[in-house]
């Protein structure tokens, strides 16, 4: 199964693993590099997304994930499968429909 992982602030900018509680880092495993994340999503390949949402706003162009338009211009549909709370951080598993 192709899985991509990311830690994101609520505004969509990237958070680092060191900012997460230990259990959230375990939940994610390793974070997918931004260029690979965008490429994988653009190709419509991922079957699962694991995201840790960090309840802060960060902002700035240097931390934003590049856009990932798909080849056919259509959205990739995912369903929320599981949510886990790590204090104020929310871990969510999304799977492709």
PDB file of N, CA and C in Angstrom:
ATOM      1  N   UNK A   1       0.851  -1.175   0.000  1.00  0.00           N
ATOM      2  CA  UNK A   1       0.000   0.000   0.000  1.00  0.00           C
ATOM      3  C   UNK A   1       0.897   1.239   0.000  1.00  0.00           C
ATOM      4  N   UNK A   2       0.599   2.167  -0.878  1.00  0.00           N
ATOM      5  CA  UNK A   2       1.326   3.420  -0.894  1.00  0.00           C
ATOM      6  C   UNK A   2       0.760   4.335   0.187  1.00  0.00           C
ATOM      7  N   UNK A   3       1.612   4.751   1.090  1.00  0.00           N
ATOM      8  CA  UNK A   3       1.195   5.607   2.203  1.00  0.00           C
ATOM      9  C   UNK A   3       2.074   6.846   2.206  1.00  0.00           C
ATOM     10  N   UNK A   4       1.455   8.000   2.410  1.00  0.00           N
ATOM     11  CA  UNK A   4       2.216   9.225   2.602  1.00  0.00           C
ATOM     12  C   UNK A   4       1.852   9.798   3.963  1.00  0.00           C
ATOM     13  N   UNK A   5       2.825  10.440   4.589  1.00  0.00           N
ATOM     14  CA  UNK A   5       2.610  10.984   5.926  1.00  0.00           C
ATOM     15  C   UNK A   5       3.077  12.427   5.968  1.00  0.00           C
ATOM     16  N   UNK A   6       2.419  13.220   6.824  1.00  0.00           N
ATOM     17  CA  UNK A   6       2.808  14.621   6.988  1.00  0.00           C
ATOM     18  C   UNK A   6       2.325  15.129   8.329  1.00  0.00           C
ATOM     19  N   UNK A   7       3.056  16.089   8.852  1.00  0.00           N
ATOM     20  CA  UNK A   7       2.616  16.839  10.033  1.00  0.00           C
ATOM     21  C   UNK A   7       2.345  18.248   9.533  1.00  0.00           C
ATOM     22  N   UNK A   8       1.122  18.711   9.712  1.00  0.00           N
ATOM     23  CA  UNK A   8       0.715  19.998   9.154  1.00  0.00           C
ATOM     24  C   UNK A   8       0.088  20.888  10.213  1.00  0.00           C
ATOM     25  N   UNK A   9       0.351  22.188  10.083  1.00  0.00           N
ATOM     26  CA  UNK A   9      -0.394  23.163  10.870  1.00  0.00           C
ATOM     27  C   UNK A   9      -1.761  23.325  10.223  1.00  0.00           C
ATOM     28  N   UNK A  10      -2.693  23.950  10.909  1.00  0.00           N
ATOM     29  CA  UNK A  10      -4.041  24.104  10.377  1.00  0.00           C
ATOM     30  C   UNK A  10      -4.078  24.905   9.085  1.00  0.00           C
ATOM     31  N   UNK A  11      -3.079  25.751   8.846  1.00  0.00           N
ATOM     32  CA  UNK A  11      -3.072  26.533   7.605  1.00  0.00           C
ATOM     33  C   UNK A  11      -2.408  25.785   6.455  1.00  0.00           C
ATOM     34  N   UNK A  12      -2.029  24.521   6.664  1.00  0.00           N
ATOM     35  CA  UNK A  12      -1.459  23.691   5.599  1.00  0.00           C
ATOM     36  C   UNK A  12       0.042  23.741   5.496  1.00  0.00           C
ATOM     37  N   UNK A  13       0.703  24.541   6.323  1.00  0.00           N
ATOM     38  CA  UNK A  13       2.163  24.553   6.284  1.00  0.00           C
ATOM     39  C   UNK A  13       2.697  23.383   7.101  1.00  0.00           C
ATOM     40  N   UNK A  14       3.914  22.961   6.774  1.00  0.00           N
ATOM     41  CA  UNK A  14       4.501  21.773   7.399  1.00  0.00           C
ATOM     42  C   UNK A  14       4.971  22.048   8.822  1.00  0.00           C
ATOM     43  N   UNK A  15       4.788  21.077   9.672  1.00  0.00           N
ATOM     44  CA  UNK A  15       5.361  21.079  11.015  1.00  0.00           C
ATOM     45  C   UNK A  15       6.465  20.027  11.020  1.00  0.00           C
ATOM     46  N   UNK A  16       7.421  20.168  11.912  1.00  0.00           N
ATOM     47  CA  UNK A  16       8.497  19.177  11.982  1.00  0.00           C
ATOM     48  C   UNK A  16       8.136  18.096  12.990  1.00  0.00           C
ATOM     49  N   UNK A  17       8.755  16.930  12.827  1.00  0.00           N
ATOM     50  CA  UNK A  17       8.493  15.820  13.747  1.00  0.00           C
ATOM     51  C   UNK A  17       8.848  16.180  15.181  1.00  0.00           C
ATOM     52  N   UNK A  18       9.908  16.940  15.372  1.00  0.00           N
ATOM     53  CA  UNK A  18      10.336  17.256  16.741  1.00  0.00           C
ATOM     54  C   UNK A  18       9.300  18.095  17.495  1.00  0.00           C
ATOM     55  N   UNK A  19       8.364  18.709  16.770  1.00  0.00           N
ATOM     56  CA  UNK A  19       7.320  19.500  17.408  1.00  0.00           C
ATOM     57  C   UNK A  19       6.167  18.639  17.923  1.00  0.00           C
ATOM     58  N   UNK A  20       6.177  17.360  17.562  1.00  0.00           N
ATOM     59  CA  UNK A  20       5.072  16.476  17.917  1.00  0.00           C
ATOM     60  C   UNK A  20       5.370  15.685  19.173  1.00  0.00           C
ATOM     61  N   UNK A  21       4.324  15.323  19.914  1.00  0.00           N
ATOM     62  CA  UNK A  21       4.516  14.401  21.036  1.00  0.00           C
ATOM     63  C   UNK A  21       5.034  13.054  20.532  1.00  0.00           C
ATOM     64  N   UNK A  22       5.690  12.309  21.386  1.00  0.00           N
ATOM     65  CA  UNK A  22       6.295  11.025  21.009  1.00  0.00           C
ATOM     66  C   UNK A  22       5.283  10.071  20.373  1.00  0.00           C
ATOM     67  N   UNK A  23       4.084   9.990  20.927  1.00  0.00           N
ATOM     68  CA  UNK A  23       3.076   9.077  20.376  1.00  0.00           C
ATOM     69  C   UNK A  23       2.652   9.496  18.967  1.00  0.00           C
ATOM     70  N   UNK A  24       2.614  10.802  18.699  1.00  0.00           N
ATOM     71  CA  UNK A  24       2.265  11.286  17.358  1.00  0.00           C
ATOM     72  C   UNK A  24       3.370  10.947  16.365  1.00  0.00           C
ATOM     73  N   UNK A  25       4.631  11.046  16.796  1.00  0.00           N
ATOM     74  CA  UNK A  25       5.753  10.670  15.925  1.00  0.00           C
ATOM     75  C   UNK A  25       5.680   9.186  15.584  1.00  0.00           C
ATOM     76  N   UNK A  26       5.321   8.360  16.551  1.00  0.00           N
ATOM     77  CA  UNK A  26       5.161   6.925  16.306  1.00  0.00           C
ATOM     78  C   UNK A  26       4.018   6.669  15.331  1.00  0.00           C
ATOM     79  N   UNK A  27       2.916   7.370  15.487  1.00  0.00           N
ATOM     80  CA  UNK A  27       1.745   7.252  14.610  1.00  0.00           C
ATOM     81  C   UNK A  27       2.131   7.525  13.157  1.00  0.00           C
ATOM     82  N   UNK A  28       2.954   8.551  12.928  1.00  0.00           N
ATOM     83  CA  UNK A  28       3.342   8.916  11.566  1.00  0.00           C
ATOM     84  C   UNK A  28       4.430   8.011  11.000  1.00  0.00           C
ATOM     85  N   UNK A  29       5.332   7.558  11.844  1.00  0.00           N
ATOM     86  CA  UNK A  29       6.511   6.868  11.329  1.00  0.00           C
ATOM     87  C   UNK A  29       7.474   7.937  10.841  1.00  0.00           C
ATOM     88  N   UNK A  30       7.788   7.938   9.564  1.00  0.00           N
ATOM     89  CA  UNK A  30       8.615   9.011   9.008  1.00  0.00           C
ATOM     90  C   UNK A  30       7.728   9.910   8.161  1.00  0.00           C
ATOM     91  N   UNK A  31       8.132  11.160   8.026  1.00  0.00           N
ATOM     92  CA  UNK A  31       7.357  12.120   7.246  1.00  0.00           C
ATOM     93  C   UNK A  31       7.819  12.067   5.792  1.00  0.00           C
ATOM     94  N   UNK A  32       6.872  12.023   4.879  1.00  0.00           N
ATOM     95  CA  UNK A  32       7.176  12.012   3.454  1.00  0.00           C
ATOM     96  C   UNK A  32       7.718  13.383   3.048  1.00  0.00           C
ATOM     97  N   UNK A  33       8.866  13.437   2.375  1.00  0.00           N
ATOM     98  CA  UNK A  33       9.406  14.730   1.933  1.00  0.00           C
ATOM     99  C   UNK A  33       8.397  15.471   1.046  1.00  0.00           C
ATOM    100  N   UNK A  34       8.322  16.808   1.146  1.00  0.00           N
ATOM    101  CA  UNK A  34       7.305  17.579   0.422  1.00  0.00           C
ATOM    102  C   UNK A  34       7.274  17.332  -1.087  1.00  0.00           C
ATOM    103  N   UNK A  35       8.424  17.252  -1.734  1.00  0.00           N
ATOM    104  CA  UNK A  35       8.436  17.049  -3.187  1.00  0.00           C
ATOM    105  C   UNK A  35       7.847  15.681  -3.541  1.00  0.00           C
ATOM    106  N   UNK A  36       8.190  14.652  -2.768  1.00  0.00           N
ATOM    107  CA  UNK A  36       7.646  13.311  -3.023  1.00  0.00           C
ATOM    108  C   UNK A  36       6.155  13.265  -2.715  1.00  0.00           C
ATOM    109  N   UNK A  37       5.734  13.965  -1.650  1.00  0.00           N
ATOM    110  CA  UNK A  37       4.317  14.029  -1.298  1.00  0.00           C
ATOM    111  C   UNK A  37       3.523  14.630  -2.450  1.00  0.00           C
ATOM    112  N   UNK A  38       3.968  15.771  -2.966  1.00  0.00           N
ATOM    113  CA  UNK A  38       3.264  16.428  -4.070  1.00  0.00           C
ATOM    114  C   UNK A  38       3.248  15.544  -5.312  1.00  0.00           C
ATOM    115  N   UNK A  39       4.380  14.915  -5.635  1.00  0.00           N
ATOM    116  CA  UNK A  39       4.474  14.053  -6.820  1.00  0.00           C
ATOM    117  C   UNK A  39       3.548  12.844  -6.693  1.00  0.00           C
ATOM    118  N   UNK A  40       3.550  12.222  -5.520  1.00  0.00           N
ATOM    119  CA  UNK A  40       2.714  11.034  -5.294  1.00  0.00           C
ATOM    120  C   UNK A  40       1.231  11.379  -5.395  1.00  0.00           C
ATOM    121  N   UNK A  41       0.838  12.508  -4.789  1.00  0.00           N
ATOM    122  CA  UNK A  41      -0.565  12.918  -4.859  1.00  0.00           C
ATOM    123  C   UNK A  41      -0.964  13.302  -6.281  1.00  0.00           C
ATOM    124  N   UNK A  42      -0.077  13.992  -6.994  1.00  0.00           N
ATOM    125  CA  UNK A  42      -0.381  14.404  -8.366  1.00  0.00           C
ATOM    126  C   UNK A  42      -0.590  13.195  -9.274  1.00  0.00           C
ATOM    127  N   UNK A  43       0.128  12.124  -9.013  1.00  0.00           N
ATOM    128  CA  UNK A  43      -0.001  10.918  -9.830  1.00  0.00           C
ATOM    129  C   UNK A  43      -1.162  10.049  -9.382  1.00  0.00           C
ATOM    130  N   UNK A  44      -1.866  10.456  -8.334  1.00  0.00           N
ATOM    131  CA  UNK A  44      -3.025   9.710  -7.860  1.00  0.00           C
ATOM    132  C   UNK A  44      -2.676   8.377  -7.240  1.00  0.00           C
ATOM    133  N   UNK A  45      -1.445   8.232  -6.752  1.00  0.00           N
ATOM    134  CA  UNK A  45      -0.987   6.949  -6.259  1.00  0.00           C
ATOM    135  C   UNK A  45      -1.347   6.611  -4.819  1.00  0.00           C
ATOM    136  N   UNK A  46      -1.402   7.563  -3.890  1.00  0.00           N
ATOM    137  CA  UNK A  46      -1.523   7.127  -2.499  1.00  0.00           C
ATOM    138  C   UNK A  46      -2.856   6.459  -2.212  1.00  0.00           C
ATOM    139  N   UNK A  47      -2.789   5.407  -1.452  1.00  0.00           N
ATOM    140  CA  UNK A  47      -3.996   4.738  -1.001  1.00  0.00           C
ATOM    141  C   UNK A  47      -4.327   5.156   0.422  1.00  0.00           C
ATOM    142  N   UNK A  48      -3.311   5.677   1.138  1.00  0.00           N
ATOM    143  CA  UNK A  48      -3.537   6.096   2.526  1.00  0.00           C
ATOM    144  C   UNK A  48      -2.719   7.336   2.839  1.00  0.00           C
ATOM    145  N   UNK A  49      -3.338   8.260   3.553  1.00  0.00           N
ATOM    146  CA  UNK A  49      -2.666   9.445   4.075  1.00  0.00           C
ATOM    147  C   UNK A  49      -2.705   9.370   5.594  1.00  0.00           C
ATOM    148  N   UNK A  50      -1.588   9.659   6.246  1.00  0.00           N
ATOM    149  CA  UNK A  50      -1.548   9.794   7.703  1.00  0.00           C
ATOM    150  C   UNK A  50      -1.090  11.211   7.982  1.00  0.00           C
ATOM    151  N   UNK A  51      -1.979  11.981   8.569  1.00  0.00           N
ATOM    152  CA  UNK A  51      -1.693  13.388   8.830  1.00  0.00           C
ATOM    153  C   UNK A  51      -1.823  13.662  10.320  1.00  0.00           C
ATOM    154  N   UNK A  52      -0.860  14.377  10.876  1.00  0.00           N
ATOM    155  CA  UNK A  52      -0.997  14.925  12.218  1.00  0.00           C
ATOM    156  C   UNK A  52      -1.258  16.410  12.065  1.00  0.00           C
ATOM    157  N   UNK A  53      -2.415  16.846  12.517  1.00  0.00           N
ATOM    158  CA  UNK A  53      -2.801  18.255  12.452  1.00  0.00           C
ATOM    159  C   UNK A  53      -2.377  18.931  13.749  1.00  0.00           C
ATOM    160  N   UNK A  54      -1.525  19.937  13.628  1.00  0.00           N
ATOM    161  CA  UNK A  54      -0.998  20.669  14.783  1.00  0.00           C
ATOM    162  C   UNK A  54      -1.805  21.956  14.922  1.00  0.00           C
ATOM    163  N   UNK A  55      -2.412  22.220  16.094  1.00  0.00           N
ATOM    164  CA  UNK A  55      -3.342  23.333  16.253  1.00  0.00           C
ATOM    165  C   UNK A  55      -2.662  24.697  16.404  1.00  0.00           C
ATOM    166  N   UNK A  56      -1.939  25.105  15.378  1.00  0.00           N
ATOM    167  CA  UNK A  56      -1.316  26.423  15.352  1.00  0.00           C
ATOM    168  C   UNK A  56      -1.296  26.894  13.911  1.00  0.00           C
ATOM    169  N   UNK A  57      -1.075  28.168  13.726  1.00  0.00           N
ATOM    170  CA  UNK A  57      -0.865  28.717  12.399  1.00  0.00           C
ATOM    171  C   UNK A  57       0.604  29.062  12.282  1.00  0.00           C
ATOM    172  N   UNK A  58       1.219  28.758  11.153  1.00  0.00           N
ATOM    173  CA  UNK A  58       2.640  29.018  10.970  1.00  0.00           C
ATOM    174  C   UNK A  58       2.850  30.008   9.832  1.00  0.00           C
ATOM    175  N   UNK A  59       2.439  29.634   8.634  1.00  0.00           N
ATOM    176  CA  UNK A  59       2.542  30.514   7.479  1.00  0.00           C
ATOM    177  C   UNK A  59       3.939  30.642   6.918  1.00  0.00           C
ATOM    178  N   UNK A  60       4.014  31.300   5.771  1.00  0.00           N
ATOM    179  CA  UNK A  60       5.289  31.530   5.106  1.00  0.00           C
ATOM    180  C   UNK A  60       5.482  30.592   3.933  1.00  0.00           C
ATOM    181  N   UNK A  61       5.966  31.155   2.818  1.00  0.00           N
ATOM    182  CA  UNK A  61       6.120  30.376   1.588  1.00  0.00           C
ATOM    183  C   UNK A  61       7.114  29.232   1.736  1.00  0.00           C
ATOM    184  N   UNK A  62       8.102  29.369   2.604  1.00  0.00           N
ATOM    185  CA  UNK A  62       9.135  28.331   2.731  1.00  0.00           C
ATOM    186  C   UNK A  62       8.635  27.058   3.396  1.00  0.00           C
ATOM    187  N   UNK A  63       7.472  27.081   4.023  1.00  0.00           N
ATOM    188  CA  UNK A  63       6.960  25.887   4.689  1.00  0.00           C
ATOM    189  C   UNK A  63       5.725  25.293   4.014  1.00  0.00           C
ATOM    190  N   UNK A  64       5.234  25.922   2.970  1.00  0.00           N
ATOM    191  CA  UNK A  64       4.029  25.417   2.313  1.00  0.00           C
ATOM    192  C   UNK A  64       4.351  24.224   1.425  1.00  0.00           C
ATOM    193  N   UNK A  65       3.435  23.282   1.375  1.00  0.00           N
ATOM    194  CA  UNK A  65       3.572  22.122   0.495  1.00  0.00           C
ATOM    195  C   UNK A  65       3.146  22.557  -0.906  1.00  0.00           C
ATOM    196  N   UNK A  66       3.918  22.208  -1.933  1.00  0.00           N
ATOM    197  CA  UNK A  66       3.562  22.605  -3.297  1.00  0.00           C
ATOM    198  C   UNK A  66       2.201  22.045  -3.701  1.00  0.00           C
ATOM    199  N   UNK A  67       1.500  22.744  -4.597  1.00  0.00           N
ATOM    200  CA  UNK A  67       0.210  22.222  -5.070  1.00  0.00           C
ATOM    201  C   UNK A  67       0.417  20.913  -5.822  1.00  0.00           C
ATOM    202  N   UNK A  68      -0.612  20.084  -5.841  1.00  0.00           N
ATOM    203  CA  UNK A  68      -0.497  18.792  -6.505  1.00  0.00           C
ATOM    204  C   UNK A  68      -1.707  18.519  -7.393  1.00  0.00           C
ATOM    205  N   UNK A  69      -1.783  19.254  -8.525  1.00  0.00           N
ATOM    206  CA  UNK A  69      -2.894  18.960  -9.447  1.00  0.00           C
ATOM    207  C   UNK A  69      -2.711  17.575 -10.053  1.00  0.00           C
ATOM    208  N   UNK A  70      -3.802  16.869 -10.221  1.00  0.00           N
ATOM    209  CA  UNK A  70      -3.741  15.533 -10.810  1.00  0.00           C
ATOM    210  C   UNK A  70      -3.677  15.644 -12.326  1.00  0.00           C
ATOM    211  N   UNK A  71      -3.263  14.576 -12.985  1.00  0.00           N
ATOM    212  CA  UNK A  71      -3.132  14.569 -14.439  1.00  0.00           C
ATOM    213  C   UNK A  71      -4.448  14.896 -15.140  1.00  0.00           C
ATOM    214  N   UNK A  72      -5.550  14.391 -14.596  1.00  0.00           N
ATOM    215  CA  UNK A  72      -6.850  14.612 -15.242  1.00  0.00           C
ATOM    216  C   UNK A  72      -7.610  15.798 -14.650  1.00  0.00           C
ATOM    217  N   UNK A  73      -7.012  16.493 -13.680  1.00  0.00           N
ATOM    218  CA  UNK A  73      -7.645  17.664 -13.096  1.00  0.00           C
ATOM    219  C   UNK A  73      -8.761  17.357 -12.107  1.00  0.00           C
ATOM    220  N   UNK A  74      -8.945  16.081 -11.770  1.00  0.00           N
ATOM    221  CA  UNK A  74     -10.011  15.700 -10.839  1.00  0.00           C
ATOM    222  C   UNK A  74      -9.452  15.520  -9.436  1.00  0.00           C
ATOM    223  N   UNK A  75     -10.316  15.652  -8.469  1.00  0.00           N
ATOM    224  CA  UNK A  75      -9.921  15.448  -7.074  1.00  0.00           C
ATOM    225  C   UNK A  75      -9.796  13.966  -6.770  1.00  0.00           C
ATOM    226  N   UNK A  76      -8.885  13.658  -5.850  1.00  0.00           N
ATOM    227  CA  UNK A  76      -8.754  12.294  -5.356  1.00  0.00           C
ATOM    228  C   UNK A  76      -9.587  12.231  -4.079  1.00  0.00           C
ATOM    229  N   UNK A  77     -10.515  11.305  -4.013  1.00  0.00           N
ATOM    230  CA  UNK A  77     -11.438  11.220  -2.878  1.00  0.00           C
ATOM    231  C   UNK A  77     -10.879  10.281  -1.819  1.00  0.00           C
ATOM    232  N   UNK A  78     -10.828  10.772  -0.581  1.00  0.00           N
ATOM    233  CA  UNK A  78     -10.383   9.983   0.566  1.00  0.00           C
ATOM    234  C   UNK A  78     -11.473   9.999   1.625  1.00  0.00           C
ATOM    235  N   UNK A  79     -11.542   8.933   2.402  1.00  0.00           N
ATOM    236  CA  UNK A  79     -12.452   8.842   3.548  1.00  0.00           C
ATOM    237  C   UNK A  79     -11.632   8.853   4.816  1.00  0.00           C
ATOM    238  N   UNK A  80     -12.167   9.465   5.859  1.00  0.00           N
ATOM    239  CA  UNK A  80     -11.529   9.402   7.170  1.00  0.00           C
ATOM    240  C   UNK A  80     -11.798   8.026   7.752  1.00  0.00           C
ATOM    241  N   UNK A  81     -10.728   7.301   8.080  1.00  0.00           N
ATOM    242  CA  UNK A  81     -10.845   5.940   8.605  1.00  0.00           C
ATOM    243  C   UNK A  81     -10.706   5.930  10.122  1.00  0.00           C
ATOM    244  N   UNK A  82      -9.785   6.756  10.624  1.00  0.00           N
ATOM    245  CA  UNK A  82      -9.519   6.725  12.067  1.00  0.00           C
ATOM    246  C   UNK A  82      -8.965   8.070  12.498  1.00  0.00           C
ATOM    247  N   UNK A  83      -9.332   8.490  13.690  1.00  0.00           N
ATOM    248  CA  UNK A  83      -8.742   9.682  14.299  1.00  0.00           C
ATOM    249  C   UNK A  83      -8.202   9.303  15.669  1.00  0.00           C
ATOM    250  N   UNK A  84      -7.064   9.897  16.014  1.00  0.00           N
ATOM    251  CA  UNK A  84      -6.422   9.637  17.294  1.00  0.00           C
ATOM    252  C   UNK A  84      -5.968  10.971  17.856  1.00  0.00           C
ATOM    253  N   UNK A  85      -6.221  11.198  19.131  1.00  0.00           N
ATOM    254  CA  UNK A  85      -5.810  12.439  19.771  1.00  0.00           C
ATOM    255  C   UNK A  85      -4.502  12.244  20.528  1.00  0.00           C
ATOM    256  N   UNK A  86      -3.553  13.147  20.299  1.00  0.00           N
ATOM    257  CA  UNK A  86      -2.273  13.161  21.012  1.00  0.00           C
ATOM    258  C   UNK A  86      -2.171  14.512  21.719  1.00  0.00           C
ATOM    259  N   UNK A  87      -2.947  14.677  22.767  1.00  0.00           N
ATOM    260  CA  UNK A  87      -3.022  15.989  23.405  1.00  0.00           C
ATOM    261  C   UNK A  87      -3.766  16.929  22.468  1.00  0.00           C
ATOM    262  N   UNK A  88      -3.110  18.023  22.067  1.00  0.00           N
ATOM    263  CA  UNK A  88      -3.747  18.966  21.153  1.00  0.00           C
ATOM    264  C   UNK A  88      -3.544  18.603  19.682  1.00  0.00           C
ATOM    265  N   UNK A  89      -2.698  17.636  19.402  1.00  0.00           N
ATOM    266  CA  UNK A  89      -2.442  17.199  18.027  1.00  0.00           C
ATOM    267  C   UNK A  89      -3.459  16.116  17.663  1.00  0.00           C
ATOM    268  N   UNK A  90      -4.016  16.232  16.459  1.00  0.00           N
ATOM    269  CA  UNK A  90      -4.981  15.245  15.983  1.00  0.00           C
ATOM    270  C   UNK A  90      -4.355  14.422  14.866  1.00  0.00           C
ATOM    271  N   UNK A  91      -4.276  13.116  15.053  1.00  0.00           N
ATOM    272  CA  UNK A  91      -3.790  12.213  14.018  1.00  0.00           C
ATOM    273  C   UNK A  91      -4.980  11.647  13.259  1.00  0.00           C
ATOM    274  N   UNK A  92      -4.908  11.701  11.928  1.00  0.00           N
ATOM    275  CA  UNK A  92      -6.019  11.217  11.100  1.00  0.00           C
ATOM    276  C   UNK A  92      -5.467  10.296  10.013  1.00  0.00           C
ATOM    277  N   UNK A  93      -6.153   9.167   9.822  1.00  0.00           N
ATOM    278  CA  UNK A  93      -5.844   8.246   8.733  1.00  0.00           C
ATOM    279  C   UNK A  93      -6.948   8.398   7.699  1.00  0.00           C
ATOM    280  N   UNK A  94      -6.540   8.725   6.477  1.00  0.00           N
ATOM    281  CA  UNK A  94      -7.473   8.843   5.352  1.00  0.00           C
ATOM    282  C   UNK A  94      -7.140   7.727   4.368  1.00  0.00           C
ATOM    283  N   UNK A  95      -8.174   7.102   3.785  1.00  0.00           N
ATOM    284  CA  UNK A  95      -7.966   6.076   2.743  1.00  0.00           C
ATOM    285  C   UNK A  95      -8.747   6.474   1.505  1.00  0.00           C
ATOM    286  N   UNK A  96      -8.199   6.067   0.388  1.00  0.00           N
ATOM    287  CA  UNK A  96      -8.842   6.350  -0.883  1.00  0.00           C
ATOM    288  C   UNK A  96     -10.167   5.649  -1.001  1.00  0.00           C
ATOM    289  N   UNK A  97     -11.123   6.335  -1.577  1.00  0.00           N
ATOM    290  CA  UNK A  97     -12.457   5.762  -1.802  1.00  0.00           C
ATOM    291  C   UNK A  97     -12.439   4.701  -2.861  1.00  0.00           C
TER     292      UNK A  97
END
